[in-house]
Amino acid sequence: MFTPPKPRFRDNFRQDLINNLMKRSNQGTIQLYKHHIITECIMYSCDMCLEFQRKSDGLLTSDWIEHITKETGEAIKSILPRDFTDADIKVAIDKVQQLLRFPAANLQDEINRYYNNI
């Protein structure tokens, strides 16, 4: 069975992620640690997955969650190549899969709070 390739989102995500990381670091004046970067990857991925689910009439399978999170991670890796690795992407994929397997009714609210606190 032929499965068409999934779209490459990382280029579309990159500028959003740069802006988010710049806000999170107060325009580069506050040092970001690994957990900040992984959290950004997780929250952005969850947000994009929920958006994808809304726009696809409920389609959000495990392979799409993994793909969207991997694309987010690859975008972050292109921004911070020395600070974000494939192992970090794997951590993010596992966490996003866990959060979206049985999403809390307030997951979107948590994401919105996260971004409003930047």
PDB file of N, CA and C in Angstrom, residues 21 23 45 56 62 72 114:
ATOM      1  N   LEU A  21      11.141  31.645  21.114  1.00  0.00           N
ATOM      2  CA  LEU A  21      12.373  31.504  21.894  1.00  0.00           C
ATOM      3  C   LEU A  21      12.968  32.870  22.239  1.00  0.00           C
ATOM      4  N   LYS A  23      11.189  35.622  22.718  1.00  0.00           N
ATOM      5  CA  LYS A  23      10.343  36.138  23.803  1.00  0.00           C
ATOM      6  C   LYS A  23      10.682  35.450  25.115  1.00  0.00           C
ATOM      7  N   SER A  45       4.370  21.778  19.572  1.00  0.00           N
ATOM      8  CA  SER A  45       3.896  20.569  18.889  1.00  0.00           C
ATOM      9  C   SER A  45       2.460  20.252  19.261  1.00  0.00           C
ATOM     10  N   SER A  56      -8.547  18.995  10.191  1.00  0.00           N
ATOM     11  CA  SER A  56      -8.703  17.728   9.462  1.00  0.00           C
ATOM     12  C   SER A  56      -9.939  16.952   9.925  1.00  0.00           C
ATOM     13  N   SER A  62      -1.367   8.646  15.708  1.00  0.00           N
ATOM     14  CA  SER A  62      -0.052   8.619  16.344  1.00  0.00           C
ATOM     15  C   SER A  62       1.063   9.001  15.365  1.00  0.00           C
ATOM     16  N   THR A  72       8.694  19.954  14.299  1.00  0.00           N
ATOM     17  CA  THR A  72       8.954  21.034  15.260  1.00  0.00           C
ATOM     18  C   THR A  72      10.376  20.920  15.798  1.00  0.00           C
ATOM     19  N   TYR A 114       0.575  29.033  28.565  1.00  0.00           N
ATOM     20  CA  TYR A 114       2.026  28.966  28.350  1.00  0.00           C
ATOM     21  C   TYR A 114       2.469  30.115  27.433  1.00  0.00           C
TER      22      TYR A 114
END
